[in-house]
JSON list of C-alpha atoms and ligand atoms in Angstrom, two decimals:
[
{"chain": "A", "resi": 1, "resn": "MET", "atom": "CA", "xyz": [3.09, -2.50, 23.78]},
{"chain": "A", "resi": 2, "resn": "SER", "atom": "CA", "xyz": [2.17, 1.64, 23.53]},
{"chain": "A", "resi": 3, "resn": "ASP", "atom": "CA", "xyz": [-0.27, 3.43, 25.50]},
{"chain": "A", "resi": 4, "resn": "THR", "atom": "CA", "xyz": [-2.57, 5.07, 22.93]},
{"chain": "A", "resi": 5, "resn": "ILE", "atom": "CA", "xyz": [-5.86, 3.74, 21.99]},
{"chain": "A", "resi": 6, "resn": "PHE", "atom": "CA", "xyz": [-4.60, 2.65, 18.71]},
{"chain": "A", "resi": 7, "resn": "GLY", "atom": "CA", "xyz": [-1.67, 0.49, 20.43]},
{"chain": "A", "resi": 8, "resn": "LYS", "atom": "CA", "xyz": [-4.43, -0.90, 22.83]},
{"chain": "A", "resi": 9, "resn": "ILE", "atom": "CA", "xyz": [-6.67, -1.92, 19.47]},
{"chain": "A", "resi": 10, "resn": "ALA", "atom": "CA", "xyz": [-3.53, -3.57, 18.04]},
{"chain": "A", "resi": 11, "resn": "SER", "atom": "CA", "xyz": [-3.04, -6.06, 21.53]},
{"chain": "A", "resi": 12, "resn": "GLY", "atom": "CA", "xyz": [-6.60, -6.27, 21.60]},
{"chain": "A", "resi": 13, "resn": "GLU", "atom": "CA", "xyz": [-6.66, -4.58, 24.95]},
{"chain": "A", "resi": 14, "resn": "MET", "atom": "CA", "xyz": [-9.65, -2.50, 23.61]},
{"chain": "A", "resi": 15, "resn": "SER", "atom": "CA", "xyz": [-11.97, -3.75, 20.72]},
{"chain": "A", "resi": 16, "resn": "ALA", "atom": "CA", "xyz": [-12.40, -2.32, 17.57]},
{"chain": "A", "resi": 17, "resn": "ASP", "atom": "CA", "xyz": [-14.07, -2.89, 14.85]},
{"chain": "A", "resi": 18, "resn": "ILE", "atom": "CA", "xyz": [-11.08, -5.07, 13.21]},
{"chain": "A", "resi": 19, "resn": "VAL", "atom": "CA", "xyz": [-11.29, -5.83, 9.02]},
{"chain": "A", "resi": 20, "resn": "TYR", "atom": "CA", "xyz": [-7.79, -7.19, 8.52]},
{"chain": "A", "resi": 21, "resn": "GLN", "atom": "CA", "xyz": [-5.07, -7.78, 10.59]},
{"chain": "A", "resi": 22, "resn": "ASP", "atom": "CA", "xyz": [-2.36, -9.72, 10.30]},
{"chain": "A", "resi": 23, "resn": "ASP", "atom": "CA", "xyz": [1.71, -9.81, 11.45]},
{"chain": "A", "resi": 24, "resn": "ASP", "atom": "CA", "xyz": [2.21, -6.45, 11.40]},
{"chain": "A", "resi": 25, "resn": "VAL", "atom": "CA", "xyz": [-0.92, -4.30, 10.92]},
{"chain": "A", "resi": 26, "resn": "VAL", "atom": "CA", "xyz": [-4.27, -4.31, 11.76]},
{"chain": "A", "resi": 27, "resn": "ALA", "atom": "CA", "xyz": [-7.17, -2.44, 9.84]},
{"chain": "A", "resi": 28, "resn": "PHE", "atom": "CA", "xyz": [-10.35, -1.27, 12.13]},
{"chain": "A", "resi": 29, "resn": "ARG", "atom": "CA", "xyz": [-13.43, 0.96, 11.23]},
{"chain": "A", "resi": 30, "resn": "ASP", "atom": "CA", "xyz": [-13.07, 4.67, 12.39]},
{"chain": "A", "resi": 31, "resn": "ILE", "atom": "CA", "xyz": [-15.47, 5.24, 15.47]},
{"chain": "A", "resi": 32, "resn": "SER", "atom": "CA", "xyz": [-16.26, 9.02, 13.33]},
{"chain": "A", "resi": 33, "resn": "PRO", "atom": "CA", "xyz": [-16.18, 7.34, 9.44]},
{"chain": "A", "resi": 34, "resn": "GLN", "atom": "CA", "xyz": [-15.88, 10.69, 7.30]},
{"chain": "A", "resi": 35, "resn": "ALA", "atom": "CA", "xyz": [-17.11, 8.65, 4.43]},
{"chain": "A", "resi": 36, "resn": "PRO", "atom": "CA", "xyz": [-19.40, 5.57, 3.94]},
{"chain": "A", "resi": 37, "resn": "THR", "atom": "CA", "xyz": [-15.92, 3.68, 4.18]},
{"chain": "A", "resi": 38, "resn": "HIS", "atom": "CA", "xyz": [-13.66, 5.08, 6.43]},
{"chain": "A", "resi": 39, "resn": "VAL", "atom": "CA", "xyz": [-10.66, 2.64, 7.94]},
{"chain": "A", "resi": 40, "resn": "LEU", "atom": "CA", "xyz": [-7.93, 3.06, 9.81]},
{"chain": "A", "resi": 41, "resn": "VAL", "atom": "CA", "xyz": [-4.52, 0.80, 8.87]},
{"chain": "A", "resi": 42, "resn": "ILE", "atom": "CA", "xyz": [-2.19, 0.94, 12.29]},
{"chain": "A", "resi": 43, "resn": "PRO", "atom": "CA", "xyz": [1.17, -1.21, 12.26]},
{"chain": "A", "resi": 44, "resn": "ARG", "atom": "CA", "xyz": [1.20, -3.30, 15.24]},
{"chain": "A", "resi": 45, "resn": "LYS", "atom": "CA", "xyz": [4.92, -1.56, 15.79]},
{"chain": "A", "resi": 46, "resn": "PRO", "atom": "CA", "xyz": [3.72, 1.63, 17.82]},
{"chain": "A", "resi": 47, "resn": "ILE", "atom": "CA", "xyz": [5.49, 4.56, 15.65]},
{"chain": "A", "resi": 48, "resn": "PRO", "atom": "CA", "xyz": [4.32, 7.77, 16.87]},
{"chain": "A", "resi": 49, "resn": "THR", "atom": "CA", "xyz": [4.06, 9.59, 13.33]},
{"chain": "A", "resi": 50, "resn": "LEU", "atom": "CA", "xyz": [5.49, 9.51, 10.25]},
{"chain": "A", "resi": 51, "resn": "ASN", "atom": "CA", "xyz": [8.30, 11.46, 11.25]},
{"chain": "A", "resi": 52, "resn": "ASP", "atom": "CA", "xyz": [9.34, 9.09, 13.66]},
{"chain": "A", "resi": 53, "resn": "ALA", "atom": "CA", "xyz": [9.25, 6.28, 11.27]},
{"chain": "A", "resi": 54, "resn": "THR", "atom": "CA", "xyz": [13.21, 5.03, 10.17]},
{"chain": "A", "resi": 55, "resn": "PRO", "atom": "CA", "xyz": [14.60, 3.43, 7.02]},
{"chain": "A", "resi": 56, "resn": "ALA", "atom": "CA", "xyz": [14.03, -0.43, 9.14]},
{"chain": "A", "resi": 57, "resn": "ASP", "atom": "CA", "xyz": [10.36, 0.57, 8.92]},
{"chain": "A", "resi": 58, "resn": "ALA", "atom": "CA", "xyz": [11.00, 1.03, 4.95]},
{"chain": "A", "resi": 59, "resn": "GLU", "atom": "CA", "xyz": [9.13, -2.70, 4.67]},
{"chain": "A", "resi": 60, "resn": "LEU", "atom": "CA", "xyz": [6.52, -1.96, 7.22]},
{"chain": "A", "resi": 61, "resn": "LEU", "atom": "CA", "xyz": [5.35, 1.49, 5.74]},
{"chain": "A", "resi": 62, "resn": "GLY", "atom": "CA", "xyz": [5.00, -0.68, 2.46]},
{"chain": "A", "resi": 63, "resn": "LYS", "atom": "CA", "xyz": [2.67, -3.16, 4.33]},
{"chain": "A", "resi": 64, "resn": "LEU", "atom": "CA", "xyz": [0.61, -0.64, 5.72]},
{"chain": "A", "resi": 65, "resn": "LEU", "atom": "CA", "xyz": [0.03, 0.91, 2.21]},
{"chain": "A", "resi": 66, "resn": "LEU", "atom": "CA", "xyz": [-0.32, -2.98, 0.38]},
{"chain": "A", "resi": 67, "resn": "ALA", "atom": "CA", "xyz": [-2.88, -3.52, 3.34]},
{"chain": "A", "resi": 68, "resn": "ALA", "atom": "CA", "xyz": [-5.01, -0.84, 2.63]},
{"chain": "A", "resi": 69, "resn": "ALA", "atom": "CA", "xyz": [-5.03, -1.28, -1.01]},
{"chain": "A", "resi": 70, "resn": "LYS", "atom": "CA", "xyz": [-6.71, -5.23, 0.10]},
{"chain": "A", "resi": 71, "resn": "VAL", "atom": "CA", "xyz": [-9.05, -3.90, 2.25]},
{"chain": "A", "resi": 72, "resn": "ALA", "atom": "CA", "xyz": [-10.84, -1.07, -0.40]},
{"chain": "A", "resi": 73, "resn": "GLU", "atom": "CA", "xyz": [-10.70, -3.57, -2.58]},
{"chain": "A", "resi": 74, "resn": "ALA", "atom": "CA", "xyz": [-12.75, -6.19, 0.21]},
{"chain": "A", "resi": 75, "resn": "GLU", "atom": "CA", "xyz": [-14.84, -2.63, 0.68]},
{"chain": "A", "resi": 76, "resn": "GLY", "atom": "CA", "xyz": [-15.57, -2.92, -2.95]},
{"chain": "A", "resi": 77, "resn": "ILE", "atom": "CA", "xyz": [-14.22, 0.88, -3.52]},
{"chain": "A", "resi": 78, "resn": "ALA", "atom": "CA", "xyz": [-11.02, 0.18, -4.92]},
{"chain": "A", "resi": 79, "resn": "GLU", "atom": "CA", "xyz": [-12.40, 0.58, -9.01]},
{"chain": "A", "resi": 80, "resn": "GLY", "atom": "CA", "xyz": [-14.19, 3.64, -7.99]},
{"chain": "A", "resi": 81, "resn": "GLY", "atom": "CA", "xyz": [-11.87, 5.12, -6.34]},
{"chain": "A", "resi": 82, "resn": "TYR", "atom": "CA", "xyz": [-10.17, 5.84, -3.39]},
{"chain": "A", "resi": 83, "resn": "ARG", "atom": "CA", "xyz": [-8.24, 7.61, -0.94]},
{"chain": "A", "resi": 84, "resn": "THR", "atom": "CA", "xyz": [-5.50, 7.44, 1.72]},
{"chain": "A", "resi": 85, "resn": "VAL", "atom": "CA", "xyz": [-4.39, 10.28, 4.26]},
{"chain": "A", "resi": 86, "resn": "ILE", "atom": "CA", "xyz": [-1.65, 10.13, 6.86]},
{"chain": "A", "resi": 87, "resn": "ASN", "atom": "CA", "xyz": [-1.95, 13.36, 9.27]},
{"chain": "A", "resi": 88, "resn": "CYS", "atom": "CA", "xyz": [1.29, 13.85, 10.88]},
{"chain": "A", "resi": 89, "resn": "ASN", "atom": "CA", "xyz": [1.32, 15.99, 13.87]},
{"chain": "A", "resi": 90, "resn": "ALA", "atom": "CA", "xyz": [-1.12, 17.84, 14.93]},
{"chain": "A", "resi": 91, "resn": "GLY", "atom": "CA", "xyz": [-1.12, 21.04, 12.40]},
{"chain": "A", "resi": 92, "resn": "ALA", "atom": "CA", "xyz": [-2.31, 18.06, 10.30]},
{"chain": "A", "resi": 93, "resn": "GLY", "atom": "CA", "xyz": [-4.92, 16.99, 12.46]},
{"chain": "A", "resi": 94, "resn": "GLN", "atom": "CA", "xyz": [-3.17, 13.89, 14.18]},
{"chain": "A", "resi": 95, "resn": "THR", "atom": "CA", "xyz": [-4.65, 13.15, 17.54]},
{"chain": "A", "resi": 96, "resn": "VAL", "atom": "CA", "xyz": [-3.77, 9.59, 18.40]},
{"chain": "A", "resi": 97, "resn": "PHE", "atom": "CA", "xyz": [-0.04, 9.23, 18.23]},
{"chain": "A", "resi": 98, "resn": "HIS", "atom": "CA", "xyz": [0.36, 5.90, 16.66]},
{"chain": "A", "resi": 99, "resn": "LEU", "atom": "CA", "xyz": [0.85, 6.17, 13.32]},
{"chain": "A", "resi": 100, "resn": "HIS", "atom": "CA", "xyz": [-2.29, 5.22, 10.99]},
{"chain": "A", "resi": 101, "resn": "LEU", "atom": "CA", "xyz": [-3.10, 5.70, 7.09]},
{"chain": "A", "resi": 102, "resn": "HIS", "atom": "CA", "xyz": [-6.94, 6.30, 7.06]},
{"chain": "A", "resi": 103, "resn": "VAL", "atom": "CA", "xyz": [-8.76, 5.00, 4.25]},
{"chain": "A", "resi": 104, "resn": "LEU", "atom": "CA", "xyz": [-11.88, 6.76, 2.74]},
{"chain": "A", "resi": 105, "resn": "GLY", "atom": "CA", "xyz": [-13.87, 5.73, 0.32]},
{"chain": "A", "resi": 106, "resn": "GLY", "atom": "CA", "xyz": [-17.74, 5.85, -1.20]},
{"chain": "A", "resi": 107, "resn": "ARG", "atom": "CA", "xyz": [-18.47, 8.63, -1.86]},
{"chain": "A", "resi": 108, "resn": "PRO", "atom": "CA", "xyz": [-16.95, 11.62, -3.75]},
{"chain": "A", "resi": 109, "resn": "LEU", "atom": "CA", "xyz": [-13.99, 12.87, -2.54]},
{"chain": "A", "resi": 110, "resn": "GLN", "atom": "CA", "xyz": [-12.78, 16.50, -3.22]},
{"chain": "A", "resi": 111, "resn": "TRP", "atom": "CA", "xyz": [-9.64, 17.71, -4.05]},
{"chain": "A", "resi": 112, "resn": "PRO", "atom": "CA", "xyz": [-7.60, 19.87, -3.22]},
{"chain": "A", "resi": 113, "resn": "PRO", "atom": "CA", "xyz": [-9.23, 18.58, 0.63]},
{"chain": "A", "resi": 114, "resn": "GLY", "atom": "CA", "xyz": [-9.33, 22.08, 2.29]},
{"chain": "B", "resi": 1, "resn": "DGP", "atom": "P1", "xyz": [-6.38, 11.61, 13.11]},
{"chain": "B", "resi": 1, "resn": "DGP", "atom": "O1", "xyz": [-7.04, 12.78, 13.31]},
{"chain": "B", "resi": 1, "resn": "DGP", "atom": "O2", "xyz": [-5.22, 11.51, 11.58]},
{"chain": "B", "resi": 1, "resn": "DGP", "atom": "O3", "xyz": [-5.35, 11.15, 14.74]},
{"chain": "B", "resi": 1, "resn": "DGP", "atom": "O4", "xyz": [-6.99, 10.16, 13.45]},
{"chain": "B", "resi": 1, "resn": "DGP", "atom": "C1", "xyz": [-7.60, 9.72, 14.16]},
{"chain": "B", "resi": 1, "resn": "DGP", "atom": "C2", "xyz": [-9.08, 9.19, 13.93]},
{"chain": "B", "resi": 1, "resn": "DGP", "atom": "O5", "xyz": [-8.89, 7.63, 14.87]},
{"chain": "B", "resi": 1, "resn": "DGP", "atom": "C3", "xyz": [-10.18, 9.92, 14.24]},
{"chain": "B", "resi": 1, "resn": "DGP", "atom": "O6", "xyz": [-10.64, 9.54, 12.54]},
{"chain": "B", "resi": 1, "resn": "DGP", "atom": "C4", "xyz": [-10.80, 9.09, 15.27]},
{"chain": "B", "resi": 1, "resn": "DGP", "atom": "C5", "xyz": [-10.15, 7.80, 15.39]},
{"chain": "B", "resi": 1, "resn": "DGP", "atom": "N1", "xyz": [-10.37, 7.04, 16.79]},
{"chain": "B", "resi": 1, "resn": "DGP", "atom": "C6", "xyz": [-10.19, 7.81, 17.81]},
{"chain": "B", "resi": 1, "resn": "DGP", "atom": "N2", "xyz": [-11.01, 6.83, 18.81]},
{"chain": "B", "resi": 1, "resn": "DGP", "atom": "C7", "xyz": [-10.56, 5.87, 18.46]},
{"chain": "B", "resi": 1, "resn": "DGP", "atom": "C8", "xyz": [-11.45, 5.07, 18.78]},
{"chain": "B", "resi": 1, "resn": "DGP", "atom": "O7", "xyz": [-11.10, 4.59, 20.17]},
{"chain": "B", "resi": 1, "resn": "DGP", "atom": "N3", "xyz": [-11.98, 3.93, 18.12]},
{"chain": "B", "resi": 1, "resn": "DGP", "atom": "C9", "xyz": [-11.92, 3.66, 16.39]},
{"chain": "B", "resi": 1, "resn": "DGP", "atom": "N4", "xyz": [-12.27, 2.92, 15.86]},
{"chain": "B", "resi": 1, "resn": "DGP", "atom": "N5", "xyz": [-11.01, 5.32, 15.96]},
{"chain": "B", "resi": 1, "resn": "DGP", "atom": "C10", "xyz": [-11.21, 6.11, 16.77]}
]
């Protein structure tokens, strides 16, 4: 089990507004949404950052992306457009050190993000 908030959400020790889960991943609404839809998709396995993923995690990383697309479809933002983001380490704004993928949509999203 992981010590982070997200590890606790994955294990059910902490509550969250879960929108999708299976054996490998959990998706739940961000507590501080930056868009009308803002869902975080995490692996149940506690990988701290993307830098810590290994070739053994390749299938799991694919499952994260597929779950993100599934969430986007369920949220009704798949066709209009959405963004997936993985912040890696403090310089990119990572604050919770359990790998997570943000799914953002429901409003126009600027590019570059700034
Ligand atoms: P990042 O900055 O990439 O590490 O994103 C962490 C996100 O996690 C941030 O958008 C806020 C969200 N967050 C932090 N604590 C909690 C929590 O306890 N519950 C939920 N649902 N989201 C959280």
